[in-house]
């Protein structure tokens, strides 16, 4: 089993599971979303699900050994953007840093996979 594909698969699967937990459990929602901001936060569902799909495709391509640098960088960019957004969202409240911490870990993992799988070529 390809460890990179497993890691990226876990990242992809974690997104819809996280959203289900947010919708189903008030205590879990309070760990990630400040009081009163849930209606605005919930608007991020569609972009997150798109990120889950693209990440899943990348995981599948890694498993098939057919991943390209383009899809890897697209997925990395999506995770980096979502990470920056989660940091900005948590900034006012030091109690909401679990989400950004998990996002940073996932983004670093995907960055390492992209770096190892698609090394930069020296300029000629």
mmCIF file with all atom_site columns, C-alpha atoms in Angstrom:
data_model
loop_
_atom_site.group_PDB
_atom_site.id
_atom_site.type_symbol
_atom_site.label_atom_id
_atom_site.label_alt_id
_atom_site.label_comp_id
_atom_site.label_asym_id
_atom_site.label_entity_id
_atom_site.label_seq_id
_atom_site.pdbx_PDB_ins_code
_atom_site.Cartn_x
_atom_site.Cartn_y
_atom_site.Cartn_z
_atom_site.occupancy
_atom_site.B_iso_or_equiv
_atom_site.pdbx_formal_charge
_atom_site.auth_seq_id
_atom_site.auth_comp_id
_atom_site.auth_asym_id
_atom_site.auth_atom_id
_atom_site.pdbx_PDB_model_num
ATOM 1   C CA . UNK A 1 1   ? 0.000   0.000  0.000   1.00 0.00 ? 1   UNK A CA 1
ATOM 2   C CA . UNK A 1 2   ? 1.238   3.437  -0.934  1.00 0.00 ? 2   UNK A CA 1
ATOM 3   C CA . UNK A 1 3   ? 1.576   5.530  2.286   1.00 0.00 ? 3   UNK A CA 1
ATOM 4   C CA . UNK A 1 4   ? 1.159   8.791  0.360   1.00 0.00 ? 4   UNK A CA 1
ATOM 5   C CA . UNK A 1 5   ? -2.121  7.572  -1.129  1.00 0.00 ? 5   UNK A CA 1
ATOM 6   C CA . UNK A 1 6   ? -3.320  6.472  2.313   1.00 0.00 ? 6   UNK A CA 1
ATOM 7   C CA . UNK A 1 7   ? -2.509  9.860  3.870   1.00 0.00 ? 7   UNK A CA 1
ATOM 8   C CA . UNK A 1 8   ? -4.192  11.801 1.069   1.00 0.00 ? 8   UNK A CA 1
ATOM 9   C CA . UNK A 1 9   ? -7.201  9.432  1.210   1.00 0.00 ? 9   UNK A CA 1
ATOM 10  C CA . UNK A 1 10  ? -7.577  10.105 4.935   1.00 0.00 ? 10  UNK A CA 1
ATOM 11  C CA . UNK A 1 11  ? -7.446  13.841 4.233   1.00 0.00 ? 11  UNK A CA 1
ATOM 12  C CA . UNK A 1 12  ? -10.160 13.498 1.568   1.00 0.00 ? 12  UNK A CA 1
ATOM 13  C CA . UNK A 1 13  ? -12.426 11.337 3.723   1.00 0.00 ? 13  UNK A CA 1
ATOM 14  C CA . UNK A 1 14  ? -11.976 13.533 6.783   1.00 0.00 ? 14  UNK A CA 1
ATOM 15  C CA . UNK A 1 15  ? -13.669 16.539 5.142   1.00 0.00 ? 15  UNK A CA 1
ATOM 16  C CA . UNK A 1 16  ? -17.201 15.120 4.771   1.00 0.00 ? 16  UNK A CA 1
ATOM 17  C CA . UNK A 1 17  ? -16.914 13.305 8.114   1.00 0.00 ? 17  UNK A CA 1
ATOM 18  C CA . UNK A 1 18  ? -15.960 16.603 9.777   1.00 0.00 ? 18  UNK A CA 1
ATOM 19  C CA . UNK A 1 19  ? -18.922 18.406 8.207   1.00 0.00 ? 19  UNK A CA 1
ATOM 20  C CA . UNK A 1 20  ? -21.326 15.647 9.286   1.00 0.00 ? 20  UNK A CA 1
ATOM 21  C CA . UNK A 1 21  ? -19.983 15.963 12.830  1.00 0.00 ? 21  UNK A CA 1
ATOM 22  C CA . UNK A 1 22  ? -20.416 19.759 12.723  1.00 0.00 ? 22  UNK A CA 1
ATOM 23  C CA . UNK A 1 23  ? -24.032 19.466 11.583  1.00 0.00 ? 23  UNK A CA 1
ATOM 24  C CA . UNK A 1 24  ? -24.903 16.659 13.996  1.00 0.00 ? 24  UNK A CA 1
ATOM 25  C CA . UNK A 1 25  ? -23.170 17.671 17.228  1.00 0.00 ? 25  UNK A CA 1
ATOM 26  C CA . UNK A 1 26  ? -23.371 21.001 19.010  1.00 0.00 ? 26  UNK A CA 1
ATOM 27  C CA . UNK A 1 27  ? -20.372 20.201 21.308  1.00 0.00 ? 27  UNK A CA 1
ATOM 28  C CA . UNK A 1 28  ? -18.180 19.335 18.318  1.00 0.00 ? 28  UNK A CA 1
ATOM 29  C CA . UNK A 1 29  ? -19.357 22.465 16.460  1.00 0.00 ? 29  UNK A CA 1
ATOM 30  C CA . UNK A 1 30  ? -18.358 24.623 19.451  1.00 0.00 ? 30  UNK A CA 1
ATOM 31  C CA . UNK A 1 31  ? -14.802 23.233 19.172  1.00 0.00 ? 31  UNK A CA 1
ATOM 32  C CA . UNK A 1 32  ? -14.466 24.724 15.680  1.00 0.00 ? 32  UNK A CA 1
ATOM 33  C CA . UNK A 1 33  ? -17.011 27.539 15.268  1.00 0.00 ? 33  UNK A CA 1
ATOM 34  C CA . UNK A 1 34  ? -17.605 30.524 17.526  1.00 0.00 ? 34  UNK A CA 1
ATOM 35  C CA . UNK A 1 35  ? -21.088 31.274 18.850  1.00 0.00 ? 35  UNK A CA 1
ATOM 36  C CA . UNK A 1 36  ? -23.358 32.934 16.341  1.00 0.00 ? 36  UNK A CA 1
ATOM 37  C CA . UNK A 1 37  ? -21.098 32.438 13.327  1.00 0.00 ? 37  UNK A CA 1
ATOM 38  C CA . UNK A 1 38  ? -22.398 29.013 12.287  1.00 0.00 ? 38  UNK A CA 1
ATOM 39  C CA . UNK A 1 39  ? -24.720 30.300 9.499   1.00 0.00 ? 39  UNK A CA 1
ATOM 40  C CA . UNK A 1 40  ? -21.813 32.075 7.804   1.00 0.00 ? 40  UNK A CA 1
ATOM 41  C CA . UNK A 1 41  ? -19.374 29.227 8.462   1.00 0.00 ? 41  UNK A CA 1
ATOM 42  C CA . UNK A 1 42  ? -21.793 26.693 6.935   1.00 0.00 ? 42  UNK A CA 1
ATOM 43  C CA . UNK A 1 43  ? -21.463 28.459 3.563   1.00 0.00 ? 43  UNK A CA 1
ATOM 44  C CA . UNK A 1 44  ? -18.003 26.863 3.289   1.00 0.00 ? 44  UNK A CA 1
ATOM 45  C CA . UNK A 1 45  ? -19.569 23.403 2.926   1.00 0.00 ? 45  UNK A CA 1
ATOM 46  C CA . UNK A 1 46  ? -19.658 23.369 -0.901  1.00 0.00 ? 46  UNK A CA 1
ATOM 47  C CA . UNK A 1 47  ? -16.029 24.480 -1.434  1.00 0.00 ? 47  UNK A CA 1
ATOM 48  C CA . UNK A 1 48  ? -14.875 21.994 1.196   1.00 0.00 ? 48  UNK A CA 1
ATOM 49  C CA . UNK A 1 49  ? -16.741 19.157 -0.506  1.00 0.00 ? 49  UNK A CA 1
ATOM 50  C CA . UNK A 1 50  ? -15.133 20.135 -3.817  1.00 0.00 ? 50  UNK A CA 1
ATOM 51  C CA . UNK A 1 51  ? -11.744 20.020 -2.076  1.00 0.00 ? 51  UNK A CA 1
ATOM 52  C CA . UNK A 1 52  ? -12.636 16.548 -0.755  1.00 0.00 ? 52  UNK A CA 1
ATOM 53  C CA . UNK A 1 53  ? -13.456 15.314 -4.266  1.00 0.00 ? 53  UNK A CA 1
ATOM 54  C CA . UNK A 1 54  ? -10.275 16.727 -5.831  1.00 0.00 ? 54  UNK A CA 1
ATOM 55  C CA . UNK A 1 55  ? -8.202  15.375 -2.941  1.00 0.00 ? 55  UNK A CA 1
ATOM 56  C CA . UNK A 1 56  ? -9.858  11.968 -3.416  1.00 0.00 ? 56  UNK A CA 1
ATOM 57  C CA . UNK A 1 57  ? -8.987  12.009 -7.123  1.00 0.00 ? 57  UNK A CA 1
ATOM 58  C CA . UNK A 1 58  ? -5.382  12.849 -6.229  1.00 0.00 ? 58  UNK A CA 1
ATOM 59  C CA . UNK A 1 59  ? -5.306  9.956  -3.723  1.00 0.00 ? 59  UNK A CA 1
ATOM 60  C CA . UNK A 1 60  ? -6.706  7.590  -6.325  1.00 0.00 ? 60  UNK A CA 1
ATOM 61  C CA . UNK A 1 61  ? -4.153  8.760  -8.895  1.00 0.00 ? 61  UNK A CA 1
ATOM 62  C CA . UNK A 1 62  ? -1.354  8.306  -6.332  1.00 0.00 ? 62  UNK A CA 1
ATOM 63  C CA . UNK A 1 63  ? -2.563  4.772  -5.705  1.00 0.00 ? 63  UNK A CA 1
ATOM 64  C CA . UNK A 1 64  ? -2.597  4.067  -9.454  1.00 0.00 ? 64  UNK A CA 1
ATOM 65  C CA . UNK A 1 65  ? 0.833   5.721  -9.825  1.00 0.00 ? 65  UNK A CA 1
ATOM 66  C CA . UNK A 1 66  ? -0.715  8.132  -12.319 1.00 0.00 ? 66  UNK A CA 1
ATOM 67  C CA . UNK A 1 67  ? -0.659  11.353 -10.316 1.00 0.00 ? 67  UNK A CA 1
ATOM 68  C CA . UNK A 1 68  ? 0.621   14.436 -12.065 1.00 0.00 ? 68  UNK A CA 1
ATOM 69  C CA . UNK A 1 69  ? 2.314   17.494 -10.637 1.00 0.00 ? 69  UNK A CA 1
ATOM 70  C CA . UNK A 1 70  ? -0.585  19.623 -11.882 1.00 0.00 ? 70  UNK A CA 1
ATOM 71  C CA . UNK A 1 71  ? -3.235  17.842 -9.810  1.00 0.00 ? 71  UNK A CA 1
ATOM 72  C CA . UNK A 1 72  ? -0.840  17.630 -6.851  1.00 0.00 ? 72  UNK A CA 1
ATOM 73  C CA . UNK A 1 73  ? -0.207  21.348 -6.902  1.00 0.00 ? 73  UNK A CA 1
ATOM 74  C CA . UNK A 1 74  ? -3.928  22.069 -7.395  1.00 0.00 ? 74  UNK A CA 1
ATOM 75  C CA . UNK A 1 75  ? -4.743  19.977 -4.308  1.00 0.00 ? 75  UNK A CA 1
ATOM 76  C CA . UNK A 1 76  ? -1.906  21.561 -2.333  1.00 0.00 ? 76  UNK A CA 1
ATOM 77  C CA . UNK A 1 77  ? -3.148  25.019 -3.296  1.00 0.00 ? 77  UNK A CA 1
ATOM 78  C CA . UNK A 1 78  ? -6.673  24.131 -2.203  1.00 0.00 ? 78  UNK A CA 1
ATOM 79  C CA . UNK A 1 79  ? -5.469  22.867 1.155   1.00 0.00 ? 79  UNK A CA 1
ATOM 80  C CA . UNK A 1 80  ? -3.193  25.882 1.631   1.00 0.00 ? 80  UNK A CA 1
ATOM 81  C CA . UNK A 1 81  ? -6.062  28.272 0.852   1.00 0.00 ? 81  UNK A CA 1
ATOM 82  C CA . UNK A 1 82  ? -8.391  26.424 3.236   1.00 0.00 ? 82  UNK A CA 1
ATOM 83  C CA . UNK A 1 83  ? -5.678  26.497 5.912   1.00 0.00 ? 83  UNK A CA 1
ATOM 84  C CA . UNK A 1 84  ? -5.200  30.258 5.596   1.00 0.00 ? 84  UNK A CA 1
ATOM 85  C CA . UNK A 1 85  ? -8.970  30.703 5.731   1.00 0.00 ? 85  UNK A CA 1
ATOM 86  C CA . UNK A 1 86  ? -9.221  28.547 8.870   1.00 0.00 ? 86  UNK A CA 1
ATOM 87  C CA . UNK A 1 87  ? -6.457  30.579 10.546  1.00 0.00 ? 87  UNK A CA 1
ATOM 88  C CA . UNK A 1 88  ? -8.244  33.822 9.694   1.00 0.00 ? 88  UNK A CA 1
ATOM 89  C CA . UNK A 1 89  ? -11.520 32.359 10.998  1.00 0.00 ? 89  UNK A CA 1
ATOM 90  C CA . UNK A 1 90  ? -9.942  31.281 14.302  1.00 0.00 ? 90  UNK A CA 1
ATOM 91  C CA . UNK A 1 91  ? -7.849  34.407 14.807  1.00 0.00 ? 91  UNK A CA 1
ATOM 92  C CA . UNK A 1 92  ? -10.302 36.273 17.089  1.00 0.00 ? 92  UNK A CA 1
ATOM 93  C CA . UNK A 1 93  ? -10.731 33.284 19.400  1.00 0.00 ? 93  UNK A CA 1
ATOM 94  C CA . UNK A 1 94  ? -7.753  31.408 20.849  1.00 0.00 ? 94  UNK A CA 1
ATOM 95  C CA . UNK A 1 95  ? -10.102 28.567 21.790  1.00 0.00 ? 95  UNK A CA 1
ATOM 96  C CA . UNK A 1 96  ? -10.807 27.670 18.150  1.00 0.00 ? 96  UNK A CA 1
ATOM 97  C CA . UNK A 1 97  ? -7.307  26.656 17.081  1.00 0.00 ? 97  UNK A CA 1
ATOM 98  C CA . UNK A 1 98  ? -7.961  22.909 16.750  1.00 0.00 ? 98  UNK A CA 1
ATOM 99  C CA . UNK A 1 99  ? -9.211  23.356 13.166  1.00 0.00 ? 99  UNK A CA 1
ATOM 100 C CA . UNK A 1 100 ? -6.218  25.362 11.954  1.00 0.00 ? 100 UNK A CA 1
ATOM 101 C CA . UNK A 1 101 ? -3.828  22.961 13.706  1.00 0.00 ? 101 UNK A CA 1
ATOM 102 C CA . UNK A 1 102 ? -5.362  19.996 11.851  1.00 0.00 ? 102 UNK A CA 1
ATOM 103 C CA . UNK A 1 103 ? -5.383  21.938 8.570   1.00 0.00 ? 103 UNK A CA 1
ATOM 104 C CA . UNK A 1 104 ? -1.719  22.920 8.960   1.00 0.00 ? 104 UNK A CA 1
ATOM 105 C CA . UNK A 1 105 ? -0.753  19.285 9.600   1.00 0.00 ? 105 UNK A CA 1
ATOM 106 C CA . UNK A 1 106 ? -2.684  18.066 6.535   1.00 0.00 ? 106 UNK A CA 1
ATOM 107 C CA . UNK A 1 107 ? -1.269  20.822 4.308   1.00 0.00 ? 107 UNK A CA 1
ATOM 108 C CA . UNK A 1 108 ? 2.302   20.085 5.402   1.00 0.00 ? 108 UNK A CA 1
ATOM 109 C CA . UNK A 1 109 ? 1.742   16.382 4.734   1.00 0.00 ? 109 UNK A CA 1
ATOM 110 C CA . UNK A 1 110 ? 0.398   17.061 1.242   1.00 0.00 ? 110 UNK A CA 1
ATOM 111 C CA . UNK A 1 111 ? 3.270   19.492 0.584   1.00 0.00 ? 111 UNK A CA 1
ATOM 112 C CA . UNK A 1 112 ? 5.817   16.837 1.564   1.00 0.00 ? 112 UNK A CA 1
ATOM 113 C CA . UNK A 1 113 ? 4.097   14.267 -0.661  1.00 0.00 ? 113 UNK A CA 1
ATOM 114 C CA . UNK A 1 114 ? 4.135   16.698 -3.602  1.00 0.00 ? 114 UNK A CA 1
ATOM 115 C CA . UNK A 1 115 ? 7.793   17.566 -2.970  1.00 0.00 ? 115 UNK A CA 1
ATOM 116 C CA . UNK A 1 116 ? 8.862   13.916 -2.822  1.00 0.00 ? 116 UNK A CA 1
ATOM 117 C CA . UNK A 1 117 ? 6.619   12.741 -5.672  1.00 0.00 ? 117 UNK A CA 1
ATOM 118 C CA . UNK A 1 118 ? 7.285   15.707 -7.965  1.00 0.00 ? 118 UNK A CA 1
ATOM 119 C CA . UNK A 1 119 ? 10.809  16.996 -7.234  1.00 0.00 ? 119 UNK A CA 1
ATOM 120 C CA . UNK A 1 120 ? 11.815  20.294 -8.783  1.00 0.00 ? 120 UNK A CA 1
ATOM 121 C CA . UNK A 1 121 ? 14.046  19.950 -11.791 1.00 0.00 ? 121 UNK A CA 1
ATOM 122 C CA . UNK A 1 122 ? 17.169  22.072 -11.967 1.00 0.00 ? 122 UNK A CA 1
ATOM 123 C CA . UNK A 1 123 ? 17.066  24.945 -14.459 1.00 0.00 ? 123 UNK A CA 1
ATOM 124 C CA . UNK A 1 124 ? 19.066  24.445 -17.623 1.00 0.00 ? 124 UNK A CA 1
#
